[in-house]
Coordinates of C-alpha atoms and ligand atoms in Angstrom, one line a residue:
X74 CA 88.2 -19.9 -38.8
X75 CA 84.4 -19.8 -38.8
X76 CA 82.2 -18.2 -36.1
X77 CA 81.9 -20.6 -33.1
X78 CA 78.5 -22.2 -32.5
X79 CA 78.0 -21.6 -28.8
X80 CA 79.6 -21.3 -25.4
X81 CA 83.1 -22.7 -25.3
X82 CA 83.8 -26.4 -24.6
X83 CA 86.4 -26.7 -21.9
X84 CA 89.1 -29.3 -22.3
X85 CA 90.7 -30.3 -19.0
X86 CA 94.3 -31.3 -19.9
X87 CA 96.7 -30.0 -22.5
X88 CA 98.4 -33.3 -23.4
X89 CA 98.0 -35.3 -26.5
X90 CA 94.4 -36.3 -25.8
X91 CA 93.4 -32.8 -24.8
X92 CA 95.0 -31.3 -27.9
X93 CA 93.5 -33.9 -30.2
X94 CA 90.0 -33.2 -28.7
X95 CA 90.4 -29.5 -28.9
X96 CA 91.6 -29.8 -32.6
X97 CA 88.7 -32.0 -33.6
X98 CA 86.1 -29.8 -31.8
X99 CA 87.5 -26.6 -33.3
X100 CA 87.5 -28.2 -36.8
X101 CA 83.8 -28.8 -36.3
X102 CA 83.2 -25.1 -35.5
X103 CA 83.1 -25.2 -31.7
X104 CA 84.8 -22.6 -29.5
X105 CA 87.3 -24.5 -27.3
X106 CA 89.5 -23.5 -24.4
X107 CA 92.2 -25.8 -23.0
X108 CA 93.2 -25.7 -19.3
X109 CA 96.7 -27.1 -19.0
X110 CA 98.6 -27.5 -15.8
X111 CA 102.2 -28.4 -16.9
X112 CA 102.8 -29.4 -20.5
X113 CA 106.1 -31.2 -19.8
X114 CA 104.4 -33.9 -17.8
X115 CA 102.0 -34.8 -20.6
X116 CA 102.3 -38.4 -21.8
X117 CA 102.3 -37.1 -25.4
X118 CA 105.8 -35.7 -24.8
X119 CA 107.0 -38.9 -23.0
X120 CA 105.7 -41.7 -25.2
X121 CA 107.8 -43.4 -27.9
X122 CA 105.1 -42.8 -30.5
X123 CA 104.6 -46.4 -31.6
X124 CA 101.4 -47.0 -33.6
X125 CA 101.3 -50.7 -32.7
X126 CA 98.0 -52.4 -32.1
X127 CA 99.5 -55.6 -33.5
X128 CA 103.0 -55.4 -32.1
X129 CA 101.5 -54.6 -28.6
X130 CA 99.5 -57.8 -28.9
X131 CA 96.1 -56.2 -28.2
X132 CA 93.0 -58.3 -28.4
X133 CA 89.2 -58.0 -28.5
X134 CA 87.5 -54.6 -28.6
X135 CA 90.8 -52.8 -27.8
X136 CA 92.5 -54.4 -30.9
X137 CA 89.5 -53.3 -33.0
X138 CA 89.7 -49.8 -31.7
X139 CA 93.4 -49.7 -32.3
X140 CA 93.0 -51.0 -35.8
X141 CA 90.3 -48.4 -36.5
X142 CA 92.6 -45.7 -35.2
X143 CA 95.5 -46.9 -37.3
X144 CA 93.3 -46.6 -40.4
X145 CA 92.3 -43.1 -39.4
X146 CA 95.8 -41.8 -38.7
X147 CA 97.0 -40.9 -42.2
X148 CA 93.9 -38.6 -42.7
X149 CA 94.1 -37.3 -39.1
X150 CA 97.8 -36.4 -39.6
X151 CA 97.0 -34.8 -43.0
X152 CA 94.4 -32.6 -41.2
X153 CA 96.9 -31.5 -38.5
X154 CA 99.6 -30.9 -41.0
X155 CA 97.3 -28.8 -43.2
X156 CA 96.0 -26.8 -40.2
X157 CA 99.4 -26.2 -38.7
X158 CA 101.7 -26.1 -41.7
X159 CA 104.0 -28.5 -39.7
X160 CA 105.1 -32.1 -40.3
X161 CA 104.0 -34.6 -37.7
X162 CA 106.8 -37.1 -38.5
X163 CA 104.5 -40.1 -39.4
X164 CA 106.6 -43.1 -40.4
X165 CA 104.8 -46.3 -41.6
X166 CA 108.0 -48.3 -41.0
X167 CA 106.6 -51.6 -39.8
X168 CA 107.4 -53.2 -36.4
X169 CA 109.2 -56.4 -35.7
X170 CA 108.5 -58.5 -32.6
X171 CA 111.4 -60.9 -32.0
X172 CA 111.1 -64.3 -30.1
X173 CA 113.5 -66.9 -28.8
X174 CA 111.4 -69.9 -30.1
X175 CA 108.8 -70.6 -32.7
X176 CA 106.3 -71.7 -29.9
X177 CA 106.6 -68.2 -28.4
X178 CA 106.0 -66.6 -31.8
X179 CA 103.0 -68.7 -32.6
X180 CA 101.4 -68.1 -29.2
X181 CA 101.5 -64.3 -29.7
X182 CA 98.0 -62.9 -29.5
X183 CA 98.2 -61.1 -32.8
X184 CA 100.4 -63.7 -34.6
X185 CA 97.7 -64.1 -37.3
X186 CA 98.2 -60.5 -38.4
X187 CA 102.0 -60.7 -38.9
X188 CA 104.5 -62.1 -41.3
X189 CA 106.5 -65.0 -39.8
X190 CA 110.3 -64.5 -39.8
X191 CA 113.0 -67.1 -39.2
X192 CA 116.5 -66.1 -38.1
X193 CA 117.5 -65.3 -41.7
X194 CA 114.4 -63.1 -42.2
X195 CA 115.0 -61.4 -38.8
X196 CA 118.6 -60.6 -39.9
X197 CA 117.3 -59.1 -43.1
X198 CA 114.8 -56.9 -41.4
X199 CA 117.1 -56.0 -38.4
X200 CA 120.7 -56.2 -39.4
X201 CA 122.7 -56.7 -36.2
X202 CA 119.9 -58.2 -34.1
X203 CA 121.1 -60.1 -31.0
X204 CA 121.9 -63.8 -31.2
X205 CA 119.1 -64.7 -28.7
X206 CA 116.4 -63.9 -31.2
X207 CA 115.7 -66.7 -33.6
X208 CA 112.1 -66.0 -34.7
X209 CA 110.0 -63.0 -35.4
X210 CA 106.7 -61.4 -36.5
X211 CA 106.8 -58.5 -38.9
X212 CA 103.8 -56.2 -38.7
X213 CA 104.1 -54.1 -41.8
X214 CA 100.9 -52.2 -41.0
X215 CA 102.2 -50.8 -37.6
X216 CA 104.5 -47.8 -37.5
X217 CA 105.4 -44.7 -35.5
X218 CA 105.0 -41.0 -35.2
X219 CA 107.5 -38.4 -33.8
X220 CA 105.3 -37.4 -31.0
X221 CA 107.9 -35.7 -28.8
X222 CA 109.5 -33.5 -31.4
X223 CA 106.7 -33.0 -34.0
X224 CA 103.2 -34.2 -33.4
X225 CA 102.6 -32.3 -30.1
X226 CA 103.9 -29.1 -31.6
X227 CA 101.9 -29.5 -34.8
X228 CA 98.7 -30.2 -32.9
X229 CA 99.2 -27.2 -30.7
X230 CA 99.8 -25.0 -33.7
X231 CA 96.8 -26.4 -35.5
X232 CA 94.6 -25.6 -32.4
X233 CA 95.9 -22.1 -32.2
X234 CA 95.3 -21.6 -36.0
X235 CA 91.7 -22.8 -35.4
X236 CA 91.1 -20.3 -32.6
X237 CA 91.5 -22.6 -29.6
X238 CA 92.6 -20.7 -26.5
X239 CA 95.0 -22.0 -23.9
X240 CA 95.3 -21.3 -20.2
X241 CA 98.7 -22.7 -19.3
X242 CA 99.6 -23.3 -15.7
X243 CA 96.0 -23.7 -14.7
X244 CA 95.4 -26.4 -12.2
X245 CA 91.8 -27.6 -12.0
X246 CA 91.1 -28.2 -8.3
X247 CA 87.6 -29.4 -8.5
X248 CA 84.6 -30.1 -10.8
X249 CA 81.6 -28.0 -9.7
X250 CA 78.1 -29.4 -10.3
X251 CA 74.5 -28.0 -10.2
X252 CA 72.1 -29.5 -7.6
X253 CA 70.8 -31.6 -10.5
X254 CA 74.3 -33.2 -10.8
X255 CA 75.1 -31.6 -14.1
X256 CA 78.5 -29.9 -14.6
X257 CA 78.4 -26.1 -14.0
X258 CA 82.1 -25.3 -13.9
X259 CA 85.5 -25.9 -12.4
X260 CA 87.4 -24.5 -9.5
X261 CA 90.7 -23.4 -10.8
X262 CA 94.1 -22.2 -9.5
X263 CA 95.6 -19.9 -12.1
X264 CA 99.3 -19.7 -13.0
X265 CA 99.4 -16.6 -10.6
X266 CA 98.2 -18.8 -7.7
X267 CA 94.7 -17.3 -7.6
X268 CA 91.7 -19.5 -7.1
X269 CA 88.5 -18.8 -9.0
X270 CA 85.4 -20.4 -10.5
X271 CA 85.2 -20.9 -14.2
X272 CA 81.8 -21.6 -15.6
X273 CA 81.8 -24.6 -17.9
X274 CA 78.7 -26.5 -18.9
X275 CA 80.4 -28.8 -21.4
X276 CA 83.9 -30.2 -20.7
X277 CA 86.2 -33.1 -21.6
X278 CA 88.3 -34.7 -19.0
X279 CA 91.7 -35.5 -20.6
X280 CA 94.0 -35.4 -17.6
X281 CA 95.9 -38.7 -18.3
X282 CA 97.2 -40.4 -15.2
X283 CA 95.8 -37.6 -13.1
X284 CA 92.2 -38.0 -14.2
X285 CA 91.0 -39.8 -11.1
X286 CA 92.2 -36.9 -8.9
X287 CA 89.2 -34.9 -10.4
X288 CA 86.8 -37.8 -10.7
X289 CA 87.6 -40.5 -8.1
X290 CA 85.0 -42.9 -9.6
X291 CA 87.4 -43.5 -12.5
X292 CA 89.8 -46.4 -12.0
X293 CA 92.8 -44.7 -13.5
X294 CA 96.2 -45.1 -11.8
X295 CA 99.7 -44.2 -12.9
X296 CA 102.2 -46.7 -14.3
X297 CA 105.6 -45.1 -14.5
X298 CA 107.8 -45.6 -17.6
X299 CA 111.4 -44.6 -17.9
X300 CA 113.0 -44.1 -21.3
X301 CA 116.2 -43.0 -23.0
X302 CA 117.5 -42.0 -26.4
X303 CA 120.7 -42.5 -28.4
X304 CA 122.0 -41.0 -31.6
X305 CA 122.5 -43.8 -34.1
X306 CA 123.7 -43.5 -37.7
X307 CA 120.9 -42.4 -40.0
X308 CA 119.2 -45.5 -41.6
X309 CA 121.0 -47.9 -39.2
X310 CA 117.6 -49.3 -38.2
X311 CA 114.6 -49.2 -40.5
X312 CA 111.9 -51.0 -38.4
X313 CA 110.8 -50.5 -34.8
X314 CA 111.9 -53.5 -32.7
X315 CA 109.3 -54.5 -30.0
X316 CA 111.0 -56.8 -27.6
X317 CA 109.8 -58.1 -24.2
X318 CA 110.4 -55.3 -21.7
X319 CA 112.2 -53.1 -24.2
X320 CA 111.5 -51.6 -27.6
X321 CA 113.6 -49.5 -30.0
X322 CA 112.0 -46.8 -32.1
X323 CA 114.3 -45.3 -34.8
X324 CA 113.4 -41.8 -36.0
X325 CA 114.2 -40.7 -39.5
X326 CA 117.4 -38.8 -38.4
X327 CA 118.8 -41.8 -36.6
X328 CA 117.7 -40.9 -33.1
X329 CA 116.8 -44.1 -31.3
X330 CA 114.2 -44.0 -28.6
X331 CA 114.5 -46.8 -26.1
X332 CA 111.5 -47.7 -23.9
X333 CA 110.2 -48.5 -21.4
X334 CA 110.0 -49.6 -17.8
X335 CA 106.6 -50.4 -16.4
X336 CA 106.4 -49.5 -12.7
X337 CA 103.0 -49.4 -11.1
X338 CA 104.5 -49.5 -7.6
X339 CA 106.3 -46.2 -8.3
X340 CA 102.9 -44.3 -8.3
X341 CA 103.7 -40.6 -9.1
X342 CA 107.3 -40.7 -7.9
X343 CA 109.4 -38.6 -10.2
X344 CA 112.9 -39.3 -11.5
X345 CA 115.1 -42.0 -13.0
X346 CA 116.3 -45.1 -11.1
X347 CA 119.4 -47.1 -11.6
X348 CA 117.3 -50.3 -11.9
X349 CA 115.1 -48.8 -14.5
X350 CA 117.9 -47.5 -16.6
X351 CA 119.8 -50.8 -16.2
X352 CA 116.7 -52.6 -17.6
X353 CA 116.7 -50.4 -20.7
X354 CA 120.5 -50.8 -21.2
X355 CA 120.2 -54.6 -20.9
X356 CA 117.3 -54.7 -23.2
X357 CA 119.1 -52.6 -25.8
X358 CA 122.2 -54.8 -25.6
X359 CA 120.1 -57.9 -26.1
X360 CA 118.1 -56.6 -29.1
X361 CA 120.8 -54.6 -30.9
X362 CA 124.2 -55.0 -29.4
X363 CA 126.0 -52.4 -31.5
X364 CA 123.6 -49.7 -30.3
X365 CA 125.0 -49.9 -26.8
X366 CA 128.0 -47.9 -28.1
X367 CA 125.9 -45.1 -29.7
X368 CA 126.1 -41.7 -28.0
X369 CA 123.5 -41.2 -25.3
X370 CA 121.1 -38.2 -25.8
X371 CA 118.3 -37.9 -23.2
X372 CA 116.7 -39.8 -20.4
X373 CA 113.2 -39.2 -19.1
X374 CA 110.1 -40.7 -17.4
X375 CA 106.4 -40.3 -17.5
X376 CA 103.2 -41.8 -16.2
X377 CA 100.8 -44.0 -18.2
X378 CA 97.1 -43.8 -17.3
X379 CA 96.3 -47.4 -16.5
X380 CA 92.8 -48.9 -16.1
X381 CA 92.0 -52.4 -14.8
X382 CA 91.4 -53.8 -18.3
X383 CA 94.1 -51.5 -19.9
X384 CA 91.5 -50.0 -22.2
X385 CA 90.5 -46.3 -22.3
X386 CA 87.4 -44.6 -20.8
X387 CA 85.6 -42.8 -23.6
X388 CA 82.4 -40.8 -24.0
X389 CA 79.9 -39.8 -21.2
X390 CA 80.9 -39.7 -17.6
X391 CA 79.0 -40.0 -14.3
X392 CA 78.5 -36.2 -14.5
X393 CA 76.2 -34.9 -17.3
X394 CA 78.1 -32.3 -19.3
X395 CA 81.5 -34.0 -18.8
X396 CA 82.9 -36.4 -21.3
X397 CA 85.9 -38.7 -21.0
X398 CA 89.0 -39.1 -23.1
X399 CA 91.2 -40.8 -20.6
X400 CA 92.9 -44.0 -19.4
X401 CA 94.7 -44.9 -22.6
X402 CA 97.5 -46.7 -20.8
X403 CA 100.1 -47.9 -23.3
X404 CA 98.2 -46.8 -26.4
X405 CA 97.6 -43.1 -26.2
X406 CA 99.4 -42.1 -29.3
X407 CA 97.8 -44.9 -31.3
X408 CA 94.3 -44.1 -30.0
X409 CA 94.4 -40.3 -30.1
X410 CA 92.9 -40.1 -33.6
X411 CA 89.9 -42.4 -32.9
X412 CA 89.4 -40.9 -29.5
X413 CA 89.1 -37.4 -30.9
X414 CA 86.7 -38.5 -33.6
X415 CA 84.4 -40.6 -31.4
X416 CA 84.3 -38.3 -28.4
X417 CA 83.8 -35.2 -30.5
X418 CA 81.0 -37.0 -32.2
X419 CA 79.5 -37.9 -28.8
X420 CA 79.6 -34.3 -27.6
X421 CA 78.1 -32.9 -30.7
X422 CA 75.5 -35.7 -30.9
X423 CA 76.3 -36.8 -34.5
X424 CA 77.7 -40.3 -34.1
X425 CA 76.6 -43.1 -36.5
X426 CA 75.1 -46.1 -34.7
X427 CA 78.2 -48.2 -35.4
X428 CA 80.4 -45.5 -33.9
X429 CA 78.1 -45.3 -30.8
X430 CA 78.5 -49.0 -30.4
X431 CA 82.2 -48.7 -30.6
X432 CA 82.2 -46.0 -28.0
X433 CA 79.9 -47.9 -25.7
X434 CA 82.6 -50.7 -25.5
X435 CA 84.7 -48.2 -23.6
X436 CA 82.2 -46.6 -21.3
X437 CA 83.2 -45.9 -17.7
X438 CA 80.1 -47.9 -16.7
X439 CA 81.9 -51.2 -17.3
X440 CA 83.6 -50.5 -13.9
X441 CA 80.5 -49.4 -12.1
X442 CA 80.0 -51.3 -8.8
X443 CA 76.6 -53.0 -8.5
Ligands
LIG761 N1 103.3 -48.1 -25.7 C1 104.5 -48.3 -25.1 C2 104.6 -48.0 -23.7 O1 103.6 -47.6 -23.1 O2 105.7 -48.2 -23.1

């Protein structure tokens, strides 16, 4: 650890985006403190960990950002693993998107990036795939990372090793600004229930689906997702299967993560629902019938931070001194690497012009009312 360059940068949010920001800033010699309310609600612990710009059918600037992040991920993971001494569980396993008809396959937004599969090809890639699926696209370049069990822990350890400090159980109640409008601090409720003012002239907002509670100008709303996992035989499934409404993500040890519902109407309502769990079971039975008999392990839910165009809000914010790393909707795990790189560069003022252009595509200003 080298001596920090100045007053600490405050990261609001201890989820995947907050940790990725803290790690990157600390690697660049900054003192960093992370304010985290409740780790268990972080989307980084909830997501399936797919690295899937192509399988998710992204397009335009968001596809380009996802592809850039996918390129960065091996070196980003290597940094985290070196700093933490822990594996992140990166698995470049490829993802198969199955379709009922060739027309559906050819209309897929990212079809040009995939390898076409007929029924025989599908059966080779996914032995046991359901009868309904006759065509497919294989995206060899997509993959997964074991976010829930490995990446989050490794990132947190890497941050600690680099001198990042954590204030767990701290709820940020309000951003406090100078008369000029610039950030001066946050009003905080500590784990002990005491309210106090914490000076902070530079901060990053990484509060996921809760980000608009601190900055109402941000059009970020929760989209609830329910998930479950099963224990399959090791190696039973090699590829991720990304079906409509349901996807199956096989970890190295045979654990199969099954996701996910998409429930904007649920807002922040907690808990599982019979309809949500039924959707996952039906999707599982359709994609890989034999897996319905595998032993159930866990069921959980979380909240995606949705924006109107389903792309993140990155870089400067309406408040000078506050930067954004928020609103990643379905692609937070994929985009964490590029978010940390670009937003850290913006804070430290060392972005290349091409990187600044990339960041500008995701400015909060695109939603500014005239
Ligand atoms: N990226 C998958 C999901 O949000 O469910």
